[in-house]
Amino acid sequence: CSNKVKTEEPICNVGTLGHVDHGKTTLTAAITKVIAEEDKTCEYVSYDQIDKAPEEKARGITINIAHVGYRTKARRYAHTDCPGHADFIKNMISGASQMDGAILLVAATDGVMPQTREHLLLAKQVGVKYFVVFINKADVADQEVLELVEIETRELLCDFGFDGINIPVIYGSALLALRGDTSEYGVPSVKKLLDAIDTYIPTPTRDYTSPFLLPIDNAFSVPGRGTVVVGTIKRGIVKKNMDANLLGFDESINTTISDIHIFKKSVTEAVAGENVGVLLRGIKIDRIRKGMLVCKAKSMMASNHYEAQIYLLSSSEGGRHRPMRPTGYCQPLYSTTWNVLCRLDLMLPEGTNMLMPGEHVTTKLTLLRSMPMMEGQSFTIRENKCTVATGMVTKILP
Ligand code: GDP
Ligand code: MG
């Protein structure tokens, strides 16, 4: 339906997650098929079309992403499916297509596998809060096996801090549904899944009440007036003549919002979710760096010190083979659009002196440059461009 968009219609971003070959692409195709059968304005997208996803350059990295659009009675969906495991990881870490909710596929023939865990973990780190589970390949599994896989999946969700008890779990077969089979695990299972998605994943709402925050994607100078920074307002409302701070990379600069532009038109205010250009009075362009942000004056601070939870990826998840020592580990930390060298000082439980791959721990983070980070903000740590740890800020330290 992506070609027939009514802009006022609510939209929800979803995607298929799960271990390779568990049926993500088959299910994506089946969803469009089932919907297209009933709603002639929606288009069926075949397996081959999805699996030949075009290469996209997102945030400087190459990712294969298929964007599929469809519509239910409740709302419109933008659905992402990535052909390769590495593409999923890159998509989630870079936030290239942020998901409001996700469909976690677990094939009954395999149960929970390493990539099931890894996708779930990364989804958690990037703030995906809602999941619906589809236990796939029910056409070739016994009832008891389906139930065991459900128990295992619910436990996994609970382990990661999700509501594993109440999350909807649907048994079905993407392959039967794609073939138009009308038995229990065919088309009806996909309809059940769509109902669960409609009801369990809320339509995202914008935060208009918190203090104004604008991460900077781009900047250009307006001679004689200052610098325009461009980005999408993350939260709050920006008003003309508002006092603001420009934060990041050791800088905390006072400024004033002297003009706001939306689609090249000057406006007096703009709200969360809007892509804006804001003119910062008296700021020279050479002071702006991608990864800085503009916020309401005194509403945020930048710090070099944070406390965080980190999870060290195991080698089967593409992480390190060797454990991490408690102090002195230095590698670049990536968050939103920036990266800065950081040092970790692990707060290991008593009786342990190393963090093993596959384990998590509380740690102190020291950033080489002071950066504004919020509680709940996710980041990754990479060695030679490979993700070895994911983490989340739990405390801002002075
Ligand atoms: P992906 O890697 O997760 O995208 O998995 P695919 O959608 O490419 O599916 C992998 C393989 O599993 C393909 O051969 C599919 O035909 C098969 N498959 C997918 N869904 C089902 C199902 O419900 N039942 C059975 N028996 N096979 C399935
Ligand atoms: Mg696939």
GROMACS .gro file of C-alpha atoms and ligand atoms in nm, residues 24-25 47 51 81-83, ligand 2:
model
    8
   24LYS     CA    1   1.117  -1.410   0.827
   25THR     CA    2   1.101  -1.341   0.455
   47TYR     CA    3   0.940  -1.368  -0.154
   51ASP     CA    4   1.488  -1.121  -0.062
   81ASP     CA    5   1.298  -0.737   0.654
   82CYS     CA    6   1.672  -0.775   0.604
   83PRO     CA    7   1.808  -1.065   0.398
  400MG      MG    8   1.512  -1.372   0.483
   0.00000   0.00000   0.00000
